[in-house]
């Protein structure tokens, strides 16, 4: 089984089992990763699943959609590698991916 690594803003590390076909948000909430709200249940409508993806993994994710970019534009902690976890569909190629959590979600 693959894994995904979540790093909180304070450096606390959480490992979660990668489940192909699920969103990164679904995996995070199933593993009780703090800082991932998912208030809209993955509808790309709230911005509470903001993550910052380590640069090496960005090519595996594909481009942001318009709605995702719009939601992230409202985040005061947006960075070039920011994504919404609800918009990242996991695949085996993402085994070992590390994402960082901002201090505050929207």
Short mmCIF file of the N, C-alpha and C atoms (twelve columns), coordinates in Angstrom:
data_MODEL
# 
_entry.id   MODEL 
# 
loop_
_atom_site.group_PDB 
_atom_site.id 
_atom_site.type_symbol 
_atom_site.label_atom_id 
_atom_site.label_alt_id 
_atom_site.label_comp_id 
_atom_site.label_asym_id 
_atom_site.label_seq_id 
_atom_site.Cartn_x 
_atom_site.Cartn_y 
_atom_site.Cartn_z 
_atom_site.pdbx_PDB_model_num 
ATOM 1   N N  . UNK A 1   0.837   -1.191 0.000   1 
ATOM 2   C CA . UNK A 1   0.000   0.000  0.000   1 
ATOM 3   C C  . UNK A 1   0.872   1.241  0.000   1 
ATOM 4   N N  . UNK A 2   0.437   2.221  -0.744  1 
ATOM 5   C CA . UNK A 2   1.160   3.480  -0.788  1 
ATOM 6   C C  . UNK A 2   0.787   4.379  0.374   1 
ATOM 7   N N  . UNK A 3   1.491   5.504  0.466   1 
ATOM 8   C CA . UNK A 3   1.196   6.439  1.544   1 
ATOM 9   C C  . UNK A 3   1.288   7.873  1.049   1 
ATOM 10  N N  . UNK A 4   0.621   8.728  1.788   1 
ATOM 11  C CA . UNK A 4   0.671   10.167 1.595   1 
ATOM 12  C C  . UNK A 4   1.152   10.755 2.914   1 
ATOM 13  N N  . UNK A 5   1.999   11.765 2.844   1 
ATOM 14  C CA . UNK A 5   2.541   12.391 4.043   1 
ATOM 15  C C  . UNK A 5   1.997   13.814 4.146   1 
ATOM 16  N N  . UNK A 6   1.376   14.106 5.274   1 
ATOM 17  C CA . UNK A 6   0.845   15.437 5.568   1 
ATOM 18  C C  . UNK A 6   1.732   16.063 6.641   1 
ATOM 19  N N  . UNK A 7   2.154   17.303 6.428   1 
ATOM 20  C CA . UNK A 7   2.984   18.008 7.399   1 
ATOM 21  C C  . UNK A 7   2.236   19.261 7.844   1 
ATOM 22  N N  . UNK A 8   1.904   19.311 9.132   1 
ATOM 23  C CA . UNK A 8   1.226   20.489 9.673   1 
ATOM 24  C C  . UNK A 8   2.175   21.686 9.671   1 
ATOM 25  N N  . UNK A 9   1.622   22.887 9.812   1 
ATOM 26  C CA . UNK A 9   2.435   24.104 9.792   1 
ATOM 27  C C  . UNK A 9   3.503   24.109 10.887  1 
ATOM 28  N N  . UNK A 10  3.277   23.353 11.972  1 
ATOM 29  C CA . UNK A 10  4.253   23.307 13.069  1 
ATOM 30  C C  . UNK A 10  5.261   22.163 12.916  1 
ATOM 31  N N  . UNK A 11  5.183   21.427 11.799  1 
ATOM 32  C CA . UNK A 11  6.124   20.343 11.535  1 
ATOM 33  C C  . UNK A 11  5.641   18.956 11.922  1 
ATOM 34  N N  . UNK A 12  4.491   18.856 12.578  1 
ATOM 35  C CA . UNK A 12  3.944   17.548 12.944  1 
ATOM 36  C C  . UNK A 12  3.609   16.769 11.675  1 
ATOM 37  N N  . UNK A 13  4.055   15.524 11.613  1 
ATOM 38  C CA . UNK A 13  3.884   14.690 10.419  1 
ATOM 39  C C  . UNK A 13  2.801   13.639 10.658  1 
ATOM 40  N N  . UNK A 14  1.950   13.459 9.652   1 
ATOM 41  C CA . UNK A 14  0.915   12.423 9.668   1 
ATOM 42  C C  . UNK A 14  1.052   11.622 8.381   1 
ATOM 43  N N  . UNK A 15  1.060   10.295 8.496   1 
ATOM 44  C CA . UNK A 15  1.064   9.434  7.320   1 
ATOM 45  C C  . UNK A 15  -0.316  8.825  7.160   1 
ATOM 46  N N  . UNK A 16  -0.771  8.758  5.923   1 
ATOM 47  C CA . UNK A 16  -2.078  8.179  5.625   1 
ATOM 48  C C  . UNK A 16  -1.922  7.199  4.472   1 
ATOM 49  N N  . UNK A 17  -2.744  6.187  4.479   1 
ATOM 50  C CA . UNK A 17  -2.711  5.187  3.412   1 
ATOM 51  C C  . UNK A 17  -3.294  5.790  2.140   1 
ATOM 52  N N  . UNK A 18  -2.562  5.679  1.052   1 
ATOM 53  C CA . UNK A 18  -3.026  6.150  -0.246  1 
ATOM 54  C C  . UNK A 18  -4.116  5.202  -0.748  1 
ATOM 55  N N  . UNK A 19  -5.251  5.755  -1.087  1 
ATOM 56  C CA . UNK A 19  -6.343  4.957  -1.635  1 
ATOM 57  C C  . UNK A 19  -6.620  5.476  -3.036  1 
ATOM 58  N N  . UNK A 20  -6.219  4.686  -4.034  1 
ATOM 59  C CA . UNK A 20  -6.388  5.100  -5.426  1 
ATOM 60  C C  . UNK A 20  -7.843  5.416  -5.738  1 
ATOM 61  N N  . UNK A 21  -8.029  6.513  -6.480  1 
ATOM 62  C CA . UNK A 21  -9.359  6.912  -6.901  1 
ATOM 63  C C  . UNK A 21  -10.061 7.846  -5.938  1 
ATOM 64  N N  . UNK A 22  -9.607  7.881  -4.678  1 
ATOM 65  C CA . UNK A 22  -10.193 8.829  -3.734  1 
ATOM 66  C C  . UNK A 22  -9.479  10.167 -3.861  1 
ATOM 67  N N  . UNK A 23  -10.121 11.209 -3.358  1 
ATOM 68  C CA . UNK A 23  -9.453  12.507 -3.348  1 
ATOM 69  C C  . UNK A 23  -8.508  12.570 -2.151  1 
ATOM 70  N N  . UNK A 24  -7.547  13.453 -2.258  1 
ATOM 71  C CA . UNK A 24  -6.628  13.670 -1.147  1 
ATOM 72  C C  . UNK A 24  -7.397  14.119 0.093   1 
ATOM 73  N N  . UNK A 25  -8.453  14.901 -0.089  1 
ATOM 74  C CA . UNK A 25  -9.278  15.339 1.036   1 
ATOM 75  C C  . UNK A 25  -9.963  14.155 1.713   1 
ATOM 76  N N  . UNK A 26  -10.495 13.226 0.933   1 
ATOM 77  C CA . UNK A 26  -11.159 12.051 1.508   1 
ATOM 78  C C  . UNK A 26  -10.190 11.239 2.358   1 
ATOM 79  N N  . UNK A 27  -8.988  11.052 1.856   1 
ATOM 80  C CA . UNK A 27  -7.984  10.293 2.602   1 
ATOM 81  C C  . UNK A 27  -7.602  11.039 3.880   1 
ATOM 82  N N  . UNK A 28  -7.416  12.356 3.780   1 
ATOM 83  C CA . UNK A 28  -7.039  13.148 4.957   1 
ATOM 84  C C  . UNK A 28  -8.115  13.095 6.035   1 
ATOM 85  N N  . UNK A 29  -9.361  13.263 5.653   1 
ATOM 86  C CA . UNK A 29  -10.424 13.260 6.661   1 
ATOM 87  C C  . UNK A 29  -10.647 11.856 7.227   1 
ATOM 88  N N  . UNK A 30  -10.478 10.822 6.412   1 
ATOM 89  C CA . UNK A 30  -10.620 9.448  6.903   1 
ATOM 90  C C  . UNK A 30  -9.536  9.097  7.921   1 
ATOM 91  N N  . UNK A 31  -8.391  9.752  7.813   1 
ATOM 92  C CA . UNK A 31  -7.278  9.509  8.732   1 
ATOM 93  C C  . UNK A 31  -7.187  10.599 9.805   1 
ATOM 94  N N  . UNK A 32  -8.199  11.412 9.924   1 
ATOM 95  C CA . UNK A 32  -8.271  12.453 10.955  1 
ATOM 96  C C  . UNK A 32  -7.064  13.382 10.941  1 
ATOM 97  N N  . UNK A 33  -6.620  13.765 9.752   1 
ATOM 98  C CA . UNK A 33  -5.500  14.706 9.654   1 
ATOM 99  C C  . UNK A 33  -6.002  16.089 10.072  1 
ATOM 100 N N  . UNK A 34  -5.421  16.681 11.126  1 
ATOM 101 C CA . UNK A 34  -5.870  18.004 11.562  1 
ATOM 102 C C  . UNK A 34  -5.587  19.059 10.495  1 
ATOM 103 N N  . UNK A 35  -6.474  20.020 10.374  1 
ATOM 104 C CA . UNK A 35  -6.250  21.123 9.449   1 
ATOM 105 C C  . UNK A 35  -6.897  20.947 8.098   1 
ATOM 106 N N  . UNK A 36  -7.511  19.806 7.837   1 
ATOM 107 C CA . UNK A 36  -8.249  19.587 6.593   1 
ATOM 108 C C  . UNK A 36  -9.721  19.532 6.968   1 
ATOM 109 N N  . UNK A 37  -10.434 20.617 6.674   1 
ATOM 110 C CA . UNK A 37  -11.841 20.695 7.064   1 
ATOM 111 C C  . UNK A 37  -12.766 19.965 6.118   1 
ATOM 112 N N  . UNK A 38  -12.654 20.268 4.838   1 
ATOM 113 C CA . UNK A 38  -13.547 19.648 3.866   1 
ATOM 114 C C  . UNK A 38  -15.000 19.999 4.106   1 
ATOM 115 N N  . UNK A 39  -15.253 21.243 4.498   1 
ATOM 116 C CA . UNK A 39  -16.610 21.660 4.869   1 
ATOM 117 C C  . UNK A 39  -17.640 21.476 3.757   1 
ATOM 118 N N  . UNK A 40  -17.217 21.560 2.497   1 
ATOM 119 C CA . UNK A 40  -18.165 21.425 1.382   1 
ATOM 120 C C  . UNK A 40  -18.228 19.995 0.849   1 
ATOM 121 N N  . UNK A 41  -17.586 19.065 1.527   1 
ATOM 122 C CA . UNK A 41  -17.571 17.644 1.142   1 
ATOM 123 C C  . UNK A 41  -16.979 17.398 -0.239  1 
ATOM 124 N N  . UNK A 42  -16.049 18.245 -0.644  1 
ATOM 125 C CA . UNK A 42  -15.353 18.022 -1.903  1 
ATOM 126 C C  . UNK A 42  -15.950 18.700 -3.110  1 
ATOM 127 N N  . UNK A 43  -16.823 19.674 -2.906  1 
ATOM 128 C CA . UNK A 43  -17.486 20.360 -4.023  1 
ATOM 129 C C  . UNK A 43  -16.697 21.561 -4.546  1 
ATOM 130 N N  . UNK A 44  -15.487 21.765 -4.066  1 
ATOM 131 C CA . UNK A 44  -14.640 22.890 -4.489  1 
ATOM 132 C C  . UNK A 44  -15.339 24.223 -4.221  1 
ATOM 133 N N  . UNK A 45  -15.973 24.319 -3.050  1 
ATOM 134 C CA . UNK A 45  -16.771 25.507 -2.755  1 
ATOM 135 C C  . UNK A 45  -16.417 26.187 -1.439  1 
ATOM 136 N N  . UNK A 46  -15.394 25.698 -0.718  1 
ATOM 137 C CA . UNK A 46  -15.141 26.310 0.592   1 
ATOM 138 C C  . UNK A 46  -13.681 26.674 0.839   1 
ATOM 139 N N  . UNK A 47  -12.740 25.962 0.275   1 
ATOM 140 C CA . UNK A 47  -11.328 26.256 0.487   1 
ATOM 141 C C  . UNK A 47  -10.759 25.756 1.799   1 
ATOM 142 N N  . UNK A 48  -11.475 24.891 2.520   1 
ATOM 143 C CA . UNK A 48  -10.980 24.416 3.818   1 
ATOM 144 C C  . UNK A 48  -10.106 23.164 3.712   1 
ATOM 145 N N  . UNK A 49  -9.706  22.825 2.502   1 
ATOM 146 C CA . UNK A 49  -8.799  21.685 2.310   1 
ATOM 147 C C  . UNK A 49  -7.536  22.121 1.562   1 
ATOM 148 N N  . UNK A 50  -7.146  23.365 1.766   1 
ATOM 149 C CA . UNK A 50  -5.959  23.935 1.132   1 
ATOM 150 C C  . UNK A 50  -4.711  23.177 1.589   1 
ATOM 151 N N  . UNK A 51  -3.912  22.746 0.628   1 
ATOM 152 C CA . UNK A 51  -2.623  22.120 0.913   1 
ATOM 153 C C  . UNK A 51  -1.573  22.754 0.015   1 
ATOM 154 N N  . UNK A 52  -0.327  22.632 0.415   1 
ATOM 155 C CA . UNK A 52  0.795   23.098 -0.392  1 
ATOM 156 C C  . UNK A 52  1.592   21.855 -0.758  1 
ATOM 157 N N  . UNK A 53  1.595   21.545 -2.028  1 
ATOM 158 C CA . UNK A 53  2.202   20.311 -2.531  1 
ATOM 159 C C  . UNK A 53  3.697   20.524 -2.738  1 
ATOM 160 N N  . UNK A 54  4.512   19.579 -2.286  1 
ATOM 161 C CA . UNK A 54  5.941   19.664 -2.572  1 
ATOM 162 C C  . UNK A 54  6.136   19.731 -4.084  1 
ATOM 163 N N  . UNK A 55  7.016   20.621 -4.518  1 
ATOM 164 C CA . UNK A 55  7.186   20.927 -5.944  1 
ATOM 165 C C  . UNK A 55  7.383   19.700 -6.827  1 
ATOM 166 N N  . UNK A 56  8.112   18.705 -6.349  1 
ATOM 167 C CA . UNK A 56  8.408   17.537 -7.188  1 
ATOM 168 C C  . UNK A 56  7.149   16.776 -7.594  1 
ATOM 169 N N  . UNK A 57  6.051   16.956 -6.851  1 
ATOM 170 C CA . UNK A 57  4.816   16.221 -7.124  1 
ATOM 171 C C  . UNK A 57  3.841   16.990 -8.009  1 
ATOM 172 N N  . UNK A 58  4.082   18.268 -8.238  1 
ATOM 173 C CA . UNK A 58  3.127   19.070 -9.011  1 
ATOM 174 C C  . UNK A 58  2.849   18.513 -10.408 1 
ATOM 175 N N  . UNK A 59  3.859   18.038 -11.154 1 
ATOM 176 C CA . UNK A 59  3.557   17.503 -12.489 1 
ATOM 177 C C  . UNK A 59  2.592   16.315 -12.472 1 
ATOM 178 N N  . UNK A 60  2.576   15.546 -11.407 1 
ATOM 179 C CA . UNK A 60  1.687   14.378 -11.321 1 
ATOM 180 C C  . UNK A 60  0.230   14.777 -11.127 1 
ATOM 181 N N  . UNK A 61  -0.015  16.019 -10.722 1 
ATOM 182 C CA . UNK A 61  -1.368  16.440 -10.379 1 
ATOM 183 C C  . UNK A 61  -2.156  17.018 -11.543 1 
ATOM 184 N N  . UNK A 62  -1.486  17.508 -12.551 1 
ATOM 185 C CA . UNK A 62  -2.195  18.191 -13.624 1 
ATOM 186 C C  . UNK A 62  -2.530  19.617 -13.203 1 
ATOM 187 N N  . UNK A 63  -3.072  20.393 -14.125 1 
ATOM 188 C CA . UNK A 63  -3.339  21.804 -13.842 1 
ATOM 189 C C  . UNK A 63  -4.554  22.012 -12.944 1 
ATOM 190 N N  . UNK A 64  -4.589  23.170 -12.304 1 
ATOM 191 C CA . UNK A 64  -5.758  23.567 -11.520 1 
ATOM 192 C C  . UNK A 64  -6.913  23.875 -12.460 1 
ATOM 193 N N  . UNK A 65  -8.113  23.555 -12.016 1 
ATOM 194 C CA . UNK A 65  -9.298  23.983 -12.737 1 
ATOM 195 C C  . UNK A 65  -9.628  25.424 -12.379 1 
ATOM 196 N N  . UNK A 66  -10.530 26.037 -13.126 1 
ATOM 197 C CA . UNK A 66  -10.904 27.433 -12.887 1 
ATOM 198 C C  . UNK A 66  -11.499 27.644 -11.500 1 
ATOM 199 N N  . UNK A 67  -12.379 26.742 -11.068 1 
ATOM 200 C CA . UNK A 67  -13.004 26.892 -9.746  1 
ATOM 201 C C  . UNK A 67  -11.976 26.760 -8.630  1 
ATOM 202 N N  . UNK A 68  -11.071 25.813 -8.787  1 
ATOM 203 C CA . UNK A 68  -10.026 25.641 -7.775  1 
ATOM 204 C C  . UNK A 68  -9.161  26.895 -7.687  1 
ATOM 205 N N  . UNK A 69  -8.761  27.429 -8.833  1 
ATOM 206 C CA . UNK A 69  -7.949  28.649 -8.853  1 
ATOM 207 C C  . UNK A 69  -8.701  29.815 -8.210  1 
ATOM 208 N N  . UNK A 70  -9.994  29.910 -8.471  1 
ATOM 209 C CA . UNK A 70  -10.804 30.985 -7.890  1 
ATOM 210 C C  . UNK A 70  -10.853 30.854 -6.367  1 
ATOM 211 N N  . UNK A 71  -11.092 29.641 -5.883  1 
ATOM 212 C CA . UNK A 71  -11.147 29.434 -4.433  1 
ATOM 213 C C  . UNK A 71  -9.797  29.750 -3.785  1 
ATOM 214 N N  . UNK A 72  -8.725  29.304 -4.393  1 
ATOM 215 C CA . UNK A 72  -7.400  29.547 -3.823  1 
ATOM 216 C C  . UNK A 72  -7.016  31.019 -3.870  1 
ATOM 217 N N  . UNK A 73  -7.553  31.767 -4.829  1 
ATOM 218 C CA . UNK A 73  -7.222  33.195 -4.925  1 
ATOM 219 C C  . UNK A 73  -7.694  33.966 -3.695  1 
ATOM 220 N N  . UNK A 74  -8.620  33.405 -2.949  1 
ATOM 221 C CA . UNK A 74  -9.136  34.060 -1.742  1 
ATOM 222 C C  . UNK A 74  -8.346  33.701 -0.486  1 
ATOM 223 N N  . UNK A 75  -7.410  32.789 -0.599  1 
ATOM 224 C CA . UNK A 75  -6.648  32.343 0.572   1 
ATOM 225 C C  . UNK A 75  -5.474  33.280 0.838   1 
ATOM 226 N N  . UNK A 76  -5.379  33.809 2.059   1 
ATOM 227 C CA . UNK A 76  -4.244  34.673 2.380   1 
ATOM 228 C C  . UNK A 76  -2.917  33.911 2.443   1 
ATOM 229 N N  . UNK A 77  -2.973  32.589 2.526   1 
ATOM 230 C CA . UNK A 77  -1.751  31.784 2.612   1 
ATOM 231 C C  . UNK A 77  -1.437  31.062 1.301   1 
ATOM 232 N N  . UNK A 78  -2.028  31.511 0.213   1 
ATOM 233 C CA . UNK A 78  -1.796  30.872 -1.086  1 
ATOM 234 C C  . UNK A 78  -0.327  30.981 -1.471  1 
ATOM 235 N N  . UNK A 79  0.186   29.894 -2.014  1 
ATOM 236 C CA . UNK A 79  1.553   29.831 -2.526  1 
ATOM 237 C C  . UNK A 79  1.497   29.263 -3.940  1 
ATOM 238 N N  . UNK A 80  2.582   29.362 -4.700  1 
ATOM 239 C CA . UNK A 80  2.553   28.830 -6.072  1 
ATOM 240 C C  . UNK A 80  2.175   27.349 -6.149  1 
ATOM 241 N N  . UNK A 81  2.502   26.571 -5.122  1 
ATOM 242 C CA . UNK A 81  2.204   25.132 -5.124  1 
ATOM 243 C C  . UNK A 81  0.925   24.798 -4.355  1 
ATOM 244 N N  . UNK A 82  0.082   25.800 -4.104  1 
ATOM 245 C CA . UNK A 82  -1.175  25.561 -3.387  1 
ATOM 246 C C  . UNK A 82  -2.170  24.820 -4.260  1 
ATOM 247 N N  . UNK A 83  -2.880  23.898 -3.637  1 
ATOM 248 C CA . UNK A 83  -3.961  23.159 -4.297  1 
ATOM 249 C C  . UNK A 83  -5.053  22.898 -3.268  1 
ATOM 250 N N  . UNK A 84  -6.227  22.533 -3.762  1 
ATOM 251 C CA . UNK A 84  -7.297  22.076 -2.880  1 
ATOM 252 C C  . UNK A 84  -7.268  20.555 -2.880  1 
ATOM 253 N N  . UNK A 85  -7.209  19.964 -1.701  1 
ATOM 254 C CA . UNK A 85  -7.108  18.505 -1.583  1 
ATOM 255 C C  . UNK A 85  -8.304  17.799 -2.201  1 
ATOM 256 N N  . UNK A 86  -9.458  18.458 -2.222  1 
ATOM 257 C CA . UNK A 86  -10.652 17.826 -2.800  1 
ATOM 258 C C  . UNK A 86  -10.548 17.677 -4.312  1 
ATOM 259 N N  . UNK A 87  -9.620  18.398 -4.936  1 
ATOM 260 C CA . UNK A 87  -9.483  18.363 -6.388  1 
ATOM 261 C C  . UNK A 87  -8.334  17.476 -6.854  1 
ATOM 262 N N  . UNK A 88  -7.678  16.806 -5.922  1 
ATOM 263 C CA . UNK A 88  -6.566  15.917 -6.259  1 
ATOM 264 C C  . UNK A 88  -7.044  14.478 -6.137  1 
ATOM 265 N N  . UNK A 89  -7.200  13.822 -7.281  1 
ATOM 266 C CA . UNK A 89  -7.587  12.408 -7.300  1 
ATOM 267 C C  . UNK A 89  -6.314  11.576 -7.220  1 
ATOM 268 N N  . UNK A 90  -6.248  10.702 -6.245  1 
ATOM 269 C CA . UNK A 90  -5.026  9.955  -5.983  1 
ATOM 270 C C  . UNK A 90  -4.836  8.778  -6.935  1 
ATOM 271 N N  . UNK A 91  -3.567  8.553  -7.270  1 
ATOM 272 C CA . UNK A 91  -3.181  7.403  -8.092  1 
ATOM 273 C C  . UNK A 91  -1.934  6.779  -7.478  1 
ATOM 274 N N  . UNK A 92  -1.608  5.581  -7.919  1 
ATOM 275 C CA . UNK A 92  -0.427  4.883  -7.400  1 
ATOM 276 C C  . UNK A 92  0.846   5.691  -7.640  1 
ATOM 277 N N  . UNK A 93  0.863   6.511  -8.687  1 
ATOM 278 C CA . UNK A 93  2.032   7.334  -9.001  1 
ATOM 279 C C  . UNK A 93  2.306   8.390  -7.933  1 
ATOM 280 N N  . UNK A 94  1.351   8.616  -7.037  1 
ATOM 281 C CA . UNK A 94  1.509   9.630  -5.984  1 
ATOM 282 C C  . UNK A 94  2.003   9.032  -4.669  1 
ATOM 283 N N  . UNK A 95  2.385   7.764  -4.680  1 
ATOM 284 C CA . UNK A 95  2.895   7.105  -3.475  1 
ATOM 285 C C  . UNK A 95  4.088   7.881  -2.928  1 
ATOM 286 N N  . UNK A 96  4.002   8.287  -1.667  1 
ATOM 287 C CA . UNK A 96  5.072   9.034  -1.024  1 
ATOM 288 C C  . UNK A 96  4.933   10.543 -1.119  1 
ATOM 289 N N  . UNK A 97  3.886   11.017 -1.778  1 
ATOM 290 C CA . UNK A 97  3.691   12.460 -1.944  1 
ATOM 291 C C  . UNK A 97  3.592   13.145 -0.584  1 
ATOM 292 N N  . UNK A 98  4.250   14.290 -0.483  1 
ATOM 293 C CA . UNK A 98  4.206   15.097 0.728   1 
ATOM 294 C C  . UNK A 98  3.464   16.386 0.445   1 
ATOM 295 N N  . UNK A 99  2.534   16.717 1.327   1 
ATOM 296 C CA . UNK A 99  1.822   17.990 1.245   1 
ATOM 297 C C  . UNK A 99  1.924   18.682 2.598   1 
ATOM 298 N N  . UNK A 100 1.986   19.986 2.558   1 
ATOM 299 C CA . UNK A 100 2.079   20.784 3.780   1 
ATOM 300 C C  . UNK A 100 0.764   21.518 3.988   1 
ATOM 301 N N  . UNK A 101 0.411   21.713 5.239   1 
ATOM 302 C CA . UNK A 101 -0.838  22.381 5.578   1 
ATOM 303 C C  . UNK A 101 -0.555  23.805 6.027   1 
ATOM 304 N N  . UNK A 102 -1.323  24.762 5.519   1 
ATOM 305 C CA . UNK A 102 -1.138  26.139 5.980   1 
ATOM 306 C C  . UNK A 102 -1.583  26.266 7.435   1 
ATOM 307 N N  . UNK A 103 -1.159  27.340 8.069   1 
ATOM 308 C CA . UNK A 103 -1.554  27.533 9.469   1 
ATOM 309 C C  . UNK A 103 -3.052  27.743 9.596   1 
ATOM 310 N N  . UNK A 104 -3.635  28.454 8.629   1 
ATOM 311 C CA . UNK A 104 -5.069  28.747 8.677   1 
ATOM 312 C C  . UNK A 104 -5.738  28.327 7.378   1 
ATOM 313 N N  . UNK A 105 -6.938  27.782 7.482   1 
ATOM 314 C CA . UNK A 105 -7.767  27.481 6.322   1 
ATOM 315 C C  . UNK A 105 -8.794  28.600 6.190   1 
ATOM 316 N N  . UNK A 106 -9.437  28.691 5.051   1 
ATOM 317 C CA . UNK A 106 -10.465 29.720 4.863   1 
ATOM 318 C C  . UNK A 106 -11.691 29.396 5.673   1 
# 
